[in-house]
């Protein structure tokens, strides 16, 4: 069923900010670093959406974050996340503080009151990933890392939830923060009224995103999102198929996206369905960021 009341505004790849540093080729949907456009500062809680390619043997050296929810979605290649307290060569087994991410992995950082880490491409091949930031609902949270893997097989059956709000909500106790239970099972918890999903849509196929995320009961209440009306949904088509993937949103010819394009979807309510149809020659990798 078409969302005739929704406003859908494409954000073309060619209009994004772009930085080429030799070792890093980055496209910015929102204002970031030297790219500044007052018209593209944020969208709900969503603050940063960069599509990055990092050359082999390079990367982001140790740097700090605070009061931001930061997550990396690996499209291709390998990216090593290492907390500042972990010495290279003495990492031990992989865990939350040290992880070699590959395709399908999502690494999440709550910057909170302050955290420092590095993200390095220690492989012999280029790594391609999305770097996404969200503004948390509270400042000075306890810093924390999470990493999960989401299979391509699951993403080919429909949109797979990746992130969902911390089930305990804004007033979470220290114990509830430590438990880190998400509103949707098998997702990563985020301190924001935001749900992220991803899908691999074969040519000619159509997926539907449930605005506000799939319903999930916690303590007998549906608590996936707090804001039910006027949600802001950003849809991004990753650059993974050499320009041969395309999608159409809500059946609208004016909302056909090519690789690297995105779209702002506004005026939609939790429970409504946003149709995403693959109309290109190749499978489309689509990421949905559904915010307050």
Coordinates of C-alpha atoms in Angstrom, one line a residue:
X1 CA 0.0 0.0 0.0
X2 CA 1.5 3.3 -1.1
X3 CA 2.4 6.0 1.5
X4 CA 0.7 8.8 -0.4
X5 CA 1.1 11.1 2.6
X6 CA 4.9 10.6 3.0
X7 CA 7.4 13.1 1.7
X8 CA 10.3 11.4 -0.1
X9 CA 13.3 13.5 -1.0
X10 CA 16.3 11.9 -2.8
X11 CA 19.8 12.8 -1.7
X12 CA 21.9 12.1 -4.8
X13 CA 25.4 10.6 -4.5
X14 CA 26.9 13.3 -6.7
X15 CA 25.6 16.0 -4.3
X16 CA 27.2 14.5 -1.2
X17 CA 30.4 15.8 0.3
X18 CA 33.5 14.1 -0.9
X19 CA 37.0 13.8 0.5
X20 CA 39.9 12.1 -1.3
X21 CA 43.0 11.7 0.9
X22 CA 44.8 9.0 -1.0
X23 CA 44.5 6.4 1.8
X24 CA 40.8 7.4 2.4
X25 CA 38.1 8.0 -0.2
X26 CA 35.0 9.2 1.7
X27 CA 31.5 10.4 0.7
X28 CA 29.5 12.4 3.3
X29 CA 25.7 12.4 3.4
X30 CA 25.8 14.9 6.2
X31 CA 28.2 17.7 7.2
X32 CA 31.5 16.1 8.3
X33 CA 35.1 17.3 8.8
X34 CA 35.8 19.9 6.1
X35 CA 32.4 19.4 4.3
X36 CA 29.8 21.7 5.8
X37 CA 26.3 22.3 4.4
X38 CA 23.7 23.8 6.9
X39 CA 21.0 22.0 4.9
X40 CA 22.5 18.6 5.8
X41 CA 23.4 18.6 9.5
X42 CA 21.3 15.7 10.8
X43 CA 18.1 13.8 10.3
X44 CA 16.4 13.0 13.6
X45 CA 19.1 11.3 15.7
X46 CA 21.1 10.4 12.6
X47 CA 24.1 12.7 12.5
X48 CA 26.8 11.1 10.2
X49 CA 26.6 8.7 7.2
X50 CA 29.9 8.3 5.5
X51 CA 30.7 5.7 2.8
X52 CA 34.4 5.0 3.2
X53 CA 37.0 3.1 1.3
X54 CA 40.3 2.7 3.1
X55 CA 43.5 1.5 1.4
X56 CA 45.4 -1.5 2.5
X57 CA 47.9 -0.9 5.3
X58 CA 46.3 2.4 6.4
X59 CA 43.4 3.5 8.5
X60 CA 42.3 5.7 11.4
X61 CA 44.9 5.8 14.1
X62 CA 43.9 6.0 17.8
X63 CA 41.4 8.8 18.3
X64 CA 38.8 9.6 20.9
X65 CA 35.0 10.0 20.8
X66 CA 32.5 11.2 23.4
X67 CA 28.7 11.6 23.5
X68 CA 28.2 9.8 20.2
X69 CA 26.9 6.4 19.1
X70 CA 29.2 5.2 16.3
X71 CA 28.9 2.1 14.2
X72 CA 30.7 0.6 11.2
X73 CA 28.9 -1.6 8.7
X74 CA 31.4 -3.6 6.6
X75 CA 30.5 -3.9 2.9
X76 CA 33.7 -5.6 1.7
X77 CA 37.2 -6.2 3.0
X78 CA 38.6 -6.2 6.5
X79 CA 38.8 -3.5 9.2
X80 CA 40.5 -4.0 12.6
X81 CA 39.0 -2.3 15.6
X82 CA 41.3 -2.0 18.6
X83 CA 40.7 -0.2 21.8
X84 CA 43.5 2.2 22.9
X85 CA 44.4 -0.1 25.9
X86 CA 45.1 -3.1 23.5
X87 CA 48.7 -3.3 22.3
X88 CA 49.2 -4.4 18.7
X89 CA 50.6 -7.9 18.6
X90 CA 49.3 -8.7 22.1
X91 CA 45.6 -8.7 21.5
X92 CA 44.8 -12.3 22.4
X93 CA 41.4 -13.6 21.2
X94 CA 38.9 -11.4 19.5
X95 CA 36.3 -9.7 21.7
X96 CA 34.6 -6.4 22.2
X97 CA 37.9 -4.5 22.5
X98 CA 39.6 -6.1 19.6
X99 CA 37.9 -7.4 16.5
X100 CA 38.9 -8.0 12.8
X101 CA 35.7 -7.1 11.1
X102 CA 34.7 -8.6 7.8
X103 CA 31.7 -8.4 5.5
X104 CA 28.5 -8.8 7.5
X105 CA 30.0 -7.5 10.7
X106 CA 28.8 -4.4 12.5
X107 CA 31.0 -2.8 15.2
X108 CA 29.3 -0.4 17.6
X109 CA 30.8 2.1 20.0
X110 CA 29.1 4.2 22.7
X111 CA 31.5 7.1 23.1
X112 CA 29.8 8.3 26.3
X113 CA 32.1 10.1 28.7
X114 CA 35.1 9.3 26.5
X115 CA 36.7 6.4 24.7
X116 CA 39.7 5.9 22.4
X117 CA 40.2 3.3 19.7
X118 CA 41.7 2.8 16.2
X119 CA 40.3 1.3 13.0
X120 CA 42.9 0.0 10.7
X121 CA 43.0 -1.9 7.4
X122 CA 45.7 -4.4 8.2
X123 CA 44.9 -6.5 5.2
X124 CA 46.4 -6.4 1.7
X125 CA 43.1 -5.3 0.1
X126 CA 40.9 -2.2 0.2
X127 CA 38.1 -2.1 2.8
X128 CA 34.7 -0.6 2.0
X129 CA 32.3 0.3 4.8
X130 CA 29.6 2.7 6.1
X131 CA 30.5 4.8 9.1
X132 CA 27.4 6.0 10.9
X133 CA 26.9 8.2 13.9
X134 CA 23.8 8.9 16.0
X135 CA 23.3 11.5 18.7
X136 CA 22.5 9.7 22.0
X137 CA 19.5 10.5 24.2
X138 CA 21.9 11.3 27.2
X139 CA 25.4 12.6 27.7
X140 CA 28.3 11.1 29.6
X141 CA 27.1 7.5 29.2
X142 CA 29.4 4.6 30.2
X143 CA 31.6 3.8 27.1
X144 CA 31.0 0.4 25.6
X145 CA 31.7 -1.7 22.5
X146 CA 29.5 -4.3 20.8
X147 CA 30.1 -6.4 17.7
X148 CA 27.7 -8.7 15.8
X149 CA 27.6 -10.5 12.5
X150 CA 24.5 -10.4 10.2
X151 CA 24.5 -13.0 7.4
X152 CA 23.9 -12.3 3.7
X153 CA 21.5 -15.2 3.7
X154 CA 19.2 -13.6 6.2
X155 CA 19.4 -10.2 4.4
X156 CA 18.2 -11.9 1.2
X157 CA 14.9 -12.9 2.8
X158 CA 13.9 -9.4 4.0
X159 CA 15.2 -6.5 6.0
X160 CA 17.2 -7.7 9.0
X161 CA 17.1 -5.5 12.1
X162 CA 20.7 -4.5 13.0
X163 CA 20.2 -1.9 15.8
X164 CA 17.3 -1.2 18.2
X165 CA 16.9 1.1 21.2
X166 CA 18.2 -0.1 24.6
X167 CA 15.2 -1.9 26.1
X168 CA 15.6 -0.2 29.5
X169 CA 15.3 3.2 27.8
X170 CA 16.6 6.6 28.9
X171 CA 16.4 5.9 32.6
X172 CA 18.4 2.7 32.5
X173 CA 20.2 1.7 35.7
X174 CA 23.9 0.8 35.8
X175 CA 22.9 -2.9 35.8
X176 CA 20.6 -2.5 32.9
X177 CA 23.3 -0.6 31.0
X178 CA 25.7 -3.5 31.7
X179 CA 23.1 -6.1 30.6
X180 CA 22.7 -4.1 27.3
X181 CA 19.5 -5.7 26.2
X182 CA 18.1 -4.4 22.9
X183 CA 14.4 -3.8 22.2
X184 CA 14.7 -6.3 19.3
X185 CA 16.3 -9.7 20.0
X186 CA 19.6 -10.4 18.3
X187 CA 20.3 -6.7 17.5
X188 CA 22.8 -4.2 18.9
X189 CA 21.4 -1.8 21.5
X190 CA 21.7 1.9 20.8
X191 CA 21.0 4.9 23.1
X192 CA 18.7 6.6 20.7
X193 CA 15.1 6.2 19.4
X194 CA 16.5 4.7 16.2
X195 CA 16.2 1.3 14.4
X196 CA 18.6 0.2 11.7
X197 CA 18.0 -2.5 9.2
X198 CA 19.7 -3.9 6.1
X199 CA 18.6 -6.0 3.1
X200 CA 20.0 -7.6 0.0
X201 CA 17.2 -7.2 -2.6
X202 CA 17.6 -9.3 -5.7
X203 CA 16.8 -7.8 -9.1
X204 CA 13.0 -7.6 -9.5
X205 CA 12.3 -8.3 -5.9
X206 CA 10.5 -6.0 -3.3
X207 CA 11.1 -5.7 0.4
X208 CA 9.0 -3.8 2.9
X209 CA 10.5 -1.9 5.8
X210 CA 8.2 -1.7 8.9
X211 CA 8.5 1.9 10.1
X212 CA 9.6 1.9 13.7
X213 CA 11.1 -1.5 13.3
X214 CA 9.5 -5.0 13.8
X215 CA 7.4 -5.1 16.9
X216 CA 8.9 -6.7 20.0
X217 CA 7.4 -7.1 23.4
X218 CA 9.5 -6.2 26.4
X219 CA 7.7 -6.6 29.8
X220 CA 4.4 -6.9 28.0
X221 CA 4.8 -3.6 26.2
X222 CA 5.8 -2.8 22.6
X223 CA 8.8 -0.6 23.2
X224 CA 10.8 -0.6 20.0
X225 CA 10.4 3.1 19.4
X226 CA 9.2 5.9 21.6
X227 CA 8.1 8.4 18.9
X228 CA 5.3 6.8 16.9
X229 CA 4.3 9.7 14.6
X230 CA 6.3 11.8 12.1
X231 CA 9.3 9.4 12.1
X232 CA 12.3 10.2 9.8
X233 CA 13.5 7.3 7.8
X234 CA 16.7 7.5 5.7
X235 CA 17.3 4.9 3.0
X236 CA 20.8 4.4 1.6
X237 CA 21.8 2.3 -1.4
X238 CA 25.4 1.2 -1.0
X239 CA 27.9 1.4 -3.9
X240 CA 28.6 -2.3 -4.3
X241 CA 27.7 -3.3 -7.8
X242 CA 29.5 -0.9 -10.1
X243 CA 26.4 1.2 -10.7
X244 CA 24.2 -1.7 -11.7
X245 CA 21.9 -1.7 -8.7
X246 CA 18.9 0.6 -8.4
X247 CA 15.9 0.7 -6.1
X248 CA 12.5 2.4 -6.3
X249 CA 10.8 3.6 -3.1
X250 CA 7.1 3.4 -2.5
X251 CA 6.5 2.8 -6.2
X252 CA 7.4 6.3 -7.1
X253 CA 9.3 7.1 -10.3
X254 CA 10.7 10.2 -8.7
X255 CA 12.2 8.1 -5.9
X256 CA 14.4 5.8 -7.9
X257 CA 17.9 5.6 -6.3
X258 CA 21.2 4.7 -7.9
X259 CA 24.2 3.4 -6.0
X260 CA 25.4 6.0 -3.5
X261 CA 22.0 7.7 -3.5
X262 CA 19.8 8.0 -0.4
X263 CA 16.4 9.4 0.4
X264 CA 14.8 11.3 3.3
X265 CA 11.4 9.8 4.1
X266 CA 9.3 12.0 6.3
X267 CA 5.8 12.1 7.7
X268 CA 5.5 8.3 8.3
X269 CA 4.2 6.5 11.4
X270 CA 5.3 3.4 13.3
X271 CA 3.6 0.4 11.8
X272 CA 3.4 1.7 8.3
X273 CA 5.3 -0.2 5.5
X274 CA 7.8 1.4 3.2
X275 CA 8.2 -0.6 -0.1
X276 CA 11.7 -0.9 -1.5
X277 CA 11.8 -2.5 -5.0
X278 CA 15.0 -3.5 -6.7
X279 CA 14.8 -2.2 -10.3
X280 CA 18.4 -2.5 -11.5
X281 CA 20.4 -5.3 -13.1
X282 CA 22.1 -6.4 -9.9
X283 CA 21.2 -7.2 -6.3
X284 CA 20.8 -4.0 -4.2
X285 CA 22.3 -3.6 -0.7
X286 CA 20.0 -1.2 1.1
X287 CA 20.5 0.2 4.6
X288 CA 17.6 1.8 6.5
X289 CA 18.0 4.2 9.4
X290 CA 14.7 4.8 11.1
X291 CA 14.8 7.7 13.5
X292 CA 12.8 10.0 15.7

